[in-house]
Structures are given as structure tokens and as C-alpha cells.
N, CA and C atoms as an extended XYZ file, in Angstrom:
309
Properties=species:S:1:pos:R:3:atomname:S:1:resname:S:1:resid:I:1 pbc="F F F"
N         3.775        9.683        0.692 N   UNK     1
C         5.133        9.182        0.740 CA  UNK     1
C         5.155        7.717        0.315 C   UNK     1
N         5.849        7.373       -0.574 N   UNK     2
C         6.350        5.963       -0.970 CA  UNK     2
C         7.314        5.915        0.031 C   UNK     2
N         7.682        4.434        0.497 N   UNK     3
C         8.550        4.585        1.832 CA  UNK     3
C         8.802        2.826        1.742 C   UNK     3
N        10.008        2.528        1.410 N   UNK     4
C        10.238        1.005        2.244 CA  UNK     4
C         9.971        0.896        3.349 C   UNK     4
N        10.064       -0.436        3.537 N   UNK     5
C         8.964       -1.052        4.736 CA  UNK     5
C        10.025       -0.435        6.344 C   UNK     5
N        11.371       -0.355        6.191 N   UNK     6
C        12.279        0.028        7.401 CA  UNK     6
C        12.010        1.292        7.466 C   UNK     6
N        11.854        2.143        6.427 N   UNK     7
C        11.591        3.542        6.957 CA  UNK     7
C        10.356        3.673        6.941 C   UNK     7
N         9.402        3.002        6.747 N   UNK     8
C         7.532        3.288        6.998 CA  UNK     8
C         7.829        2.783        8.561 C   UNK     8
N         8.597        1.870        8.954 N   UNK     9
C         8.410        1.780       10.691 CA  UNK     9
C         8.895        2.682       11.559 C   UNK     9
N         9.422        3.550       11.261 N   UNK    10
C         9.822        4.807       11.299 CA  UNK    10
C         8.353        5.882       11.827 C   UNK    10
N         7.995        5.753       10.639 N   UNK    11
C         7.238        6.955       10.615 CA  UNK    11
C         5.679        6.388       11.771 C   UNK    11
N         5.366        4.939       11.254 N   UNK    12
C         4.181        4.147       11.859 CA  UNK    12
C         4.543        4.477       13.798 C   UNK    12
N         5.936        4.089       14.276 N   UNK    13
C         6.491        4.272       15.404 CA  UNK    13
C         6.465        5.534       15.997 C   UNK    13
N         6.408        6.830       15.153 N   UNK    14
C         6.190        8.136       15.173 CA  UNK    14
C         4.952        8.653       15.435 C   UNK    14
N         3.771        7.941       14.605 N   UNK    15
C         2.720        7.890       14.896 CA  UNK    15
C         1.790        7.797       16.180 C   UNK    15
N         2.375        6.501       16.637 N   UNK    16
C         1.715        5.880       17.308 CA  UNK    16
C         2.171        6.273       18.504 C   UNK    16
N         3.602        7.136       18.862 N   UNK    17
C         4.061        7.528       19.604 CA  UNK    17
C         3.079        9.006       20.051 C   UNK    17
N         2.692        9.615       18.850 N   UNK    18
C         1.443       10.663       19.094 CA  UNK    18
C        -0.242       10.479       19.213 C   UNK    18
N        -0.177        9.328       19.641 N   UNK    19
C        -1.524        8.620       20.022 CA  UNK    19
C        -2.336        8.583       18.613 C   UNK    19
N        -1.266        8.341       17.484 N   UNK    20
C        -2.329        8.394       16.584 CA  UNK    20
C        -2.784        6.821       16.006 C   UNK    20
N        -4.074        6.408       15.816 N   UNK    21
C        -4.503        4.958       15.094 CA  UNK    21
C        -3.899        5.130       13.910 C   UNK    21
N        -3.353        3.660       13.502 N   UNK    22
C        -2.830        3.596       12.115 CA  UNK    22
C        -3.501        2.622       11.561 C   UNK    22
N        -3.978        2.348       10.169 N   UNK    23
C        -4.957        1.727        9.650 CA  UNK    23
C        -3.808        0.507        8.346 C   UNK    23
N        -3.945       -0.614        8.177 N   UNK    24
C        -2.989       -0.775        6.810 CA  UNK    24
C        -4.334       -1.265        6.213 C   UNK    24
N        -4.090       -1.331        4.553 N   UNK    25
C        -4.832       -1.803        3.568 CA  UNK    25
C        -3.737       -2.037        2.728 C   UNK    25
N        -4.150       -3.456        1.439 N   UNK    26
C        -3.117       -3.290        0.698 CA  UNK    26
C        -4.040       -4.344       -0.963 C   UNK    26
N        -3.393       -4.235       -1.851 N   UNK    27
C        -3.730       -4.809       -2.944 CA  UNK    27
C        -2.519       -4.498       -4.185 C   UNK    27
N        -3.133       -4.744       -5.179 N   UNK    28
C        -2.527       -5.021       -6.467 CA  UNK    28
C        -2.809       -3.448       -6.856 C   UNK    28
N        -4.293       -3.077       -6.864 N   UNK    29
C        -4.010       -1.224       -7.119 CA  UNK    29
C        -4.005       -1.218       -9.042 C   UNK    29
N        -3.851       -2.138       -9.395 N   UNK    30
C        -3.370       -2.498      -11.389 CA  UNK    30
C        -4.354       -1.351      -11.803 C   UNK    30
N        -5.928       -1.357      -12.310 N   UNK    31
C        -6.884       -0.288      -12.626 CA  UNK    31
C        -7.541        0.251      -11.129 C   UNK    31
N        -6.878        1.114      -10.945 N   UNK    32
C        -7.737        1.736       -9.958 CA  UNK    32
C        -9.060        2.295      -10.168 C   UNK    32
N       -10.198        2.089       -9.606 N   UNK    33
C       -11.249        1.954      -10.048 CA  UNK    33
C       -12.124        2.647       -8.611 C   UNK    33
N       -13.599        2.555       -8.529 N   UNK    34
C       -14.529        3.088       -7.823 CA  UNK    34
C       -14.996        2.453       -6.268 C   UNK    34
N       -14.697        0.872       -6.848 N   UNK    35
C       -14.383       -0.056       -5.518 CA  UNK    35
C       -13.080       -0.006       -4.814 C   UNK    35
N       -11.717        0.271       -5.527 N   UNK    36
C       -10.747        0.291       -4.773 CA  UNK    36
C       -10.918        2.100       -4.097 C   UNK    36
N       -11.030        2.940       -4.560 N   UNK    37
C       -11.209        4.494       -3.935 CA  UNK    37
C       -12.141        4.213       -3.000 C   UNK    37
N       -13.643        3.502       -2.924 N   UNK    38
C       -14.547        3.254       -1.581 CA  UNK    38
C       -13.701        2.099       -0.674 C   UNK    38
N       -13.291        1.363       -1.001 N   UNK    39
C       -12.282        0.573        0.099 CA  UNK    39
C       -11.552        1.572        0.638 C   UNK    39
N       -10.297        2.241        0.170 N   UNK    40
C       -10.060        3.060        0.600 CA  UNK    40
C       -10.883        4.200        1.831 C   UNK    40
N       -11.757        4.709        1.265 N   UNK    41
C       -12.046        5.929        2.146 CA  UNK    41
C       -13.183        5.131        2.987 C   UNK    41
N       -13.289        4.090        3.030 N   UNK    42
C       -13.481        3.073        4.118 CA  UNK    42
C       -12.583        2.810        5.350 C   UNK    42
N       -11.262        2.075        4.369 N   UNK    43
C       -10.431        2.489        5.617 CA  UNK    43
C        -9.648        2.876        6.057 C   UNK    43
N       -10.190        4.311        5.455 N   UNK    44
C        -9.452        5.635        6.338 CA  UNK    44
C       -10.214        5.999        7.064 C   UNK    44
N       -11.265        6.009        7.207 N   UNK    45
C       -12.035        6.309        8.381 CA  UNK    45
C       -11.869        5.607        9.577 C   UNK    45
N       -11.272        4.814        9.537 N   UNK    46
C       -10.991        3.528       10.577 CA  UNK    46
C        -9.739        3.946       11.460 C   UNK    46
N        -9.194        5.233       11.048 N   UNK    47
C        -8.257        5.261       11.773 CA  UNK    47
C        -7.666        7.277       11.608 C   UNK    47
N        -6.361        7.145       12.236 N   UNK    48
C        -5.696        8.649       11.361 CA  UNK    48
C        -5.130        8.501       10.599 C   UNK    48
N        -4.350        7.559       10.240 N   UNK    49
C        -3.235        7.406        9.665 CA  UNK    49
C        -3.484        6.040        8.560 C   UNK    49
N        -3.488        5.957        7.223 N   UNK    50
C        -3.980        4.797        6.166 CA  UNK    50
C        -2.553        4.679        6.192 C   UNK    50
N        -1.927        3.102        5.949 N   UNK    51
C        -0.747        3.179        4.818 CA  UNK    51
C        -1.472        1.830        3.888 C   UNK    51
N        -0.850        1.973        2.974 N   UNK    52
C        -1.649        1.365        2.092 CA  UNK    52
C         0.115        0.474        1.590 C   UNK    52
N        -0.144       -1.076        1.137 N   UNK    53
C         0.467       -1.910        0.869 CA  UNK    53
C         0.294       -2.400       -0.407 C   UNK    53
N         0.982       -2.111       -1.517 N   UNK    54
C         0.735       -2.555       -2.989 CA  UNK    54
C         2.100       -3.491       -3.242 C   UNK    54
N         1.456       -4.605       -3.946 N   UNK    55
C         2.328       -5.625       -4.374 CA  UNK    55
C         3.168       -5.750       -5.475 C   UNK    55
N         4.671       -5.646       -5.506 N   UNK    56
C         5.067       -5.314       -6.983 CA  UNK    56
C         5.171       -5.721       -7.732 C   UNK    56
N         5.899       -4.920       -9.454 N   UNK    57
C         4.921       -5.683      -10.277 CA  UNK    57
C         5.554       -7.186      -10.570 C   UNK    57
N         6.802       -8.001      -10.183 N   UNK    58
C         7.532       -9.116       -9.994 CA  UNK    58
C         5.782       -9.823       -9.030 C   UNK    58
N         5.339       -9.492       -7.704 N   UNK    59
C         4.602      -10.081       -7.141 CA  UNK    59
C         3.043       -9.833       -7.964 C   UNK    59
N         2.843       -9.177       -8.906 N   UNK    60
C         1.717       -9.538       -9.505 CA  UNK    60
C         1.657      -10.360      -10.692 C   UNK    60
N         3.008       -9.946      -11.300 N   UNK    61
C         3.415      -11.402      -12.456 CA  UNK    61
C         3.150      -12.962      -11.903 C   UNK    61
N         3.676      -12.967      -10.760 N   UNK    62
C         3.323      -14.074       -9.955 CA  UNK    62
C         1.779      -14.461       -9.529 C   UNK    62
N         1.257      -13.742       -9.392 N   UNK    63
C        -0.508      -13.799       -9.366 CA  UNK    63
C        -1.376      -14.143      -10.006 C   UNK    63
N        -0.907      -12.941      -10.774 N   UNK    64
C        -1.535      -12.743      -11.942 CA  UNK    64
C        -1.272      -13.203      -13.639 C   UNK    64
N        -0.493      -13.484      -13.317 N   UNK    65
C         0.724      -14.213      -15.047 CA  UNK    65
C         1.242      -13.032      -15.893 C   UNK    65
N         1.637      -13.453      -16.246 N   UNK    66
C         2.930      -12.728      -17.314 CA  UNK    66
C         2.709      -11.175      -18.242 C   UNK    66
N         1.367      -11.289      -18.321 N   UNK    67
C         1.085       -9.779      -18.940 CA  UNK    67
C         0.276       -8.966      -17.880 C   UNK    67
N         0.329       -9.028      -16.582 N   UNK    68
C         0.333       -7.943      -15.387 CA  UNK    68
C         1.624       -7.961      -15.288 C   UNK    68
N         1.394       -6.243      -14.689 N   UNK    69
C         0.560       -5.254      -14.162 CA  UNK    69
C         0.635       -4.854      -15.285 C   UNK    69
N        -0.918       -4.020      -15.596 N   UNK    70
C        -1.110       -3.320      -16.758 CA  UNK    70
C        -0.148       -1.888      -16.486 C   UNK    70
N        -0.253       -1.990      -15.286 N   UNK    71
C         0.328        0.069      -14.772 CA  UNK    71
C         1.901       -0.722      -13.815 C   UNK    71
N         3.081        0.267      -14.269 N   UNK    72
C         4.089       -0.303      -13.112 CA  UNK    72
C         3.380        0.352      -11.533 C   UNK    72
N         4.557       -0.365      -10.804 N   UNK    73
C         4.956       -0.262       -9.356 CA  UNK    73
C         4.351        1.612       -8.855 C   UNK    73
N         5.372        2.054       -9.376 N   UNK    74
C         5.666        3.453       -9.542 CA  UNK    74
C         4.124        4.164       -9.984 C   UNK    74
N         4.135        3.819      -11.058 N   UNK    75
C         2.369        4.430      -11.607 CA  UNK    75
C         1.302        4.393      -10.261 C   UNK    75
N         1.247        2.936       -9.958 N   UNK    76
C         0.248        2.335       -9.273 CA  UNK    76
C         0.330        3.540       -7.729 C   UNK    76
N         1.815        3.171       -7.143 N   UNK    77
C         1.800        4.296       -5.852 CA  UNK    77
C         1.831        5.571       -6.011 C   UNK    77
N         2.155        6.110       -7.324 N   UNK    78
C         1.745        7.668       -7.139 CA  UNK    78
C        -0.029        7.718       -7.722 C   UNK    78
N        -0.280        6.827       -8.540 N   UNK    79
C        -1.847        7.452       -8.295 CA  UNK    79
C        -2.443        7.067       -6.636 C   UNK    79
N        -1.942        6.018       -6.221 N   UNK    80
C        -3.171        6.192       -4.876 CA  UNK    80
C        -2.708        7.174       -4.057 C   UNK    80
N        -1.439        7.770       -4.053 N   UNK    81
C        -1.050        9.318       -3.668 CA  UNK    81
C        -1.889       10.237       -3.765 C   UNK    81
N        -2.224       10.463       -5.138 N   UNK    82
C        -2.928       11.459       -5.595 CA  UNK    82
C        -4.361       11.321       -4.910 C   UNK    82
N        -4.767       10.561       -4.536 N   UNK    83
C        -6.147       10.487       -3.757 CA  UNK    83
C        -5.837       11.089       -2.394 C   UNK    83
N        -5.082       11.175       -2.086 N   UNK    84
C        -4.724       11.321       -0.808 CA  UNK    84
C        -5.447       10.998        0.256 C   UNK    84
N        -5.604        9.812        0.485 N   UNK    85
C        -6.473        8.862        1.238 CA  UNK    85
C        -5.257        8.272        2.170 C   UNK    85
N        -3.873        8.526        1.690 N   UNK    86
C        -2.801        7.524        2.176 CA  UNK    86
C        -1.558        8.311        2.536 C   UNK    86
N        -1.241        8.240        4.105 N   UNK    87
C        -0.299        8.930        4.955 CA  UNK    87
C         0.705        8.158        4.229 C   UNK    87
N         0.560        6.909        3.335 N   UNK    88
C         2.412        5.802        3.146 CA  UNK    88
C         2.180        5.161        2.759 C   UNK    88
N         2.682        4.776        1.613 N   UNK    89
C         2.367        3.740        0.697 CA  UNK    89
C         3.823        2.949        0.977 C   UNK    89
N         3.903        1.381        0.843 N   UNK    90
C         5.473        0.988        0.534 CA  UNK    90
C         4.631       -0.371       -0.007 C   UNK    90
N         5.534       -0.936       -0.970 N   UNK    91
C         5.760       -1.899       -1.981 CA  UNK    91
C         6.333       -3.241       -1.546 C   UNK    91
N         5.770       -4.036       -1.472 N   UNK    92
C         5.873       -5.429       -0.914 CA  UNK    92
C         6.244       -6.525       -2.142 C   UNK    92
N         6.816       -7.457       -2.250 N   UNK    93
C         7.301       -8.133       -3.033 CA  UNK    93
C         6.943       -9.598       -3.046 C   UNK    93
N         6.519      -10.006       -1.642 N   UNK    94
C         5.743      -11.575       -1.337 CA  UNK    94
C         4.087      -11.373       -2.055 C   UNK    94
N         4.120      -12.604       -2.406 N   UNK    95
C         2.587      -12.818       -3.300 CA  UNK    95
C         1.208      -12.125       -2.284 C   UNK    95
N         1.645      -12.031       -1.052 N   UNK    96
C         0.507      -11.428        0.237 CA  UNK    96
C         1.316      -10.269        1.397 C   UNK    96
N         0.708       -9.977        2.238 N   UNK    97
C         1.145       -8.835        3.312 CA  UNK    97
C         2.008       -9.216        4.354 C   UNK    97
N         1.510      -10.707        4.295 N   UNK    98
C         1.881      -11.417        5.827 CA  UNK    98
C         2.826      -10.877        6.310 C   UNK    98
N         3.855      -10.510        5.723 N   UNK    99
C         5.320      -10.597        6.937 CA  UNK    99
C         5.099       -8.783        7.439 C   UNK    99
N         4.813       -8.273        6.026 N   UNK   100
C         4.293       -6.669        6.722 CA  UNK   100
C         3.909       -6.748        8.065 C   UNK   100
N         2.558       -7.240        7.870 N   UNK   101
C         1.722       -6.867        8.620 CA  UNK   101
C         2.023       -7.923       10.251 C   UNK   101
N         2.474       -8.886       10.389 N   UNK   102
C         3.488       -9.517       11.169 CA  UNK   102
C         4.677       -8.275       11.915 C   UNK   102
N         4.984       -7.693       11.509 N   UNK   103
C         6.358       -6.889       11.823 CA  UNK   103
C         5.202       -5.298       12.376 C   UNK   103
């Protein structure tokens, strides 16, 4: 599930309401590669529940300069879908997690 951050608290609140651990991870995700899939199934083991936090592509232009993201927003969260390593993905727009992961 791709999910803004009001309805991922939703589901995280749902969770946790069924005694389940919830894990966050988050990055840029641009070439998904062999280190980001072992981060991943790193830390998913850490918990039941992964949501994973990718930065969009406005917050990687900002990072990264003007010709990122090689892959959009959209690309980036349905491939780490497809791994299915990740109960929730949602899309953050500040250059870092902080306020996510704050809330």
C-alpha cells in the first residue's frame, strides 16, 4: 500500500493495537539495487510490520540536484512493493524523515 502519512497512522495505530512491532526505514530508493533489498530484509526482520519512507522526487531534486530522480515517486514505491518486504510505503517531501518519524 502507498498510503499518506494520515492514513499510514491509521493503519500503524491498527497494528500496534494487535500487538504487532512496526519497523520504519526510509531513503531515496532512485536505483534500487542489492544493498537497498539487504537493508530492507534487514529491517524486516526487526519487526512485523516494515513501512518504508521514500523521499519525493521535489525532495530529491533538493539533495540531489536537478537531474534526480532517475525513476519518479510512483516508479520508486511500486517497485519496493513488488519486493514485498513492505506492509506501507508513504512519500515524504522534507529533505529527511524527522517529522515522520516524530509523529
Amino acid at each position: 500500500m502507498i498510503l499518506e502519512f494520515d492514513e499510514l497512522r491509521k493503519y500503524i495505530n491498527l497494528w500496534k493495537s494487535n500487538g504487532e512491532k512496526i519497523v520504519f526505514t526510509n531513503g531515496c530508493f532512485d536505483l534500487l539495487h542489492k544493498g537497498h533489498l539487504d537493508l530492507l530484509q534487514s529491517a524486516r526482520g526487526f519487526g512485523d510490520r516494515l513501512v518504508i519512507g521514500i523521499n519525493s522526487d521535489e525532495s530529491i531534486k533538493r539533495i540531489k540536484g536537478e537531474k534526480r530522480p532517475y525513476q519518479t515517486e510512483h516508479i520508486r514505491a511500486t517497485s519496493l512493493l513488488n519486493t514485498t518486504l513492505a506492509s506501507a510505503i508513504t512519500i515524504f517531501n522534507q529533505d529527511t524523515p524527522i517529522e515522520i518519524i516524530k509523529k
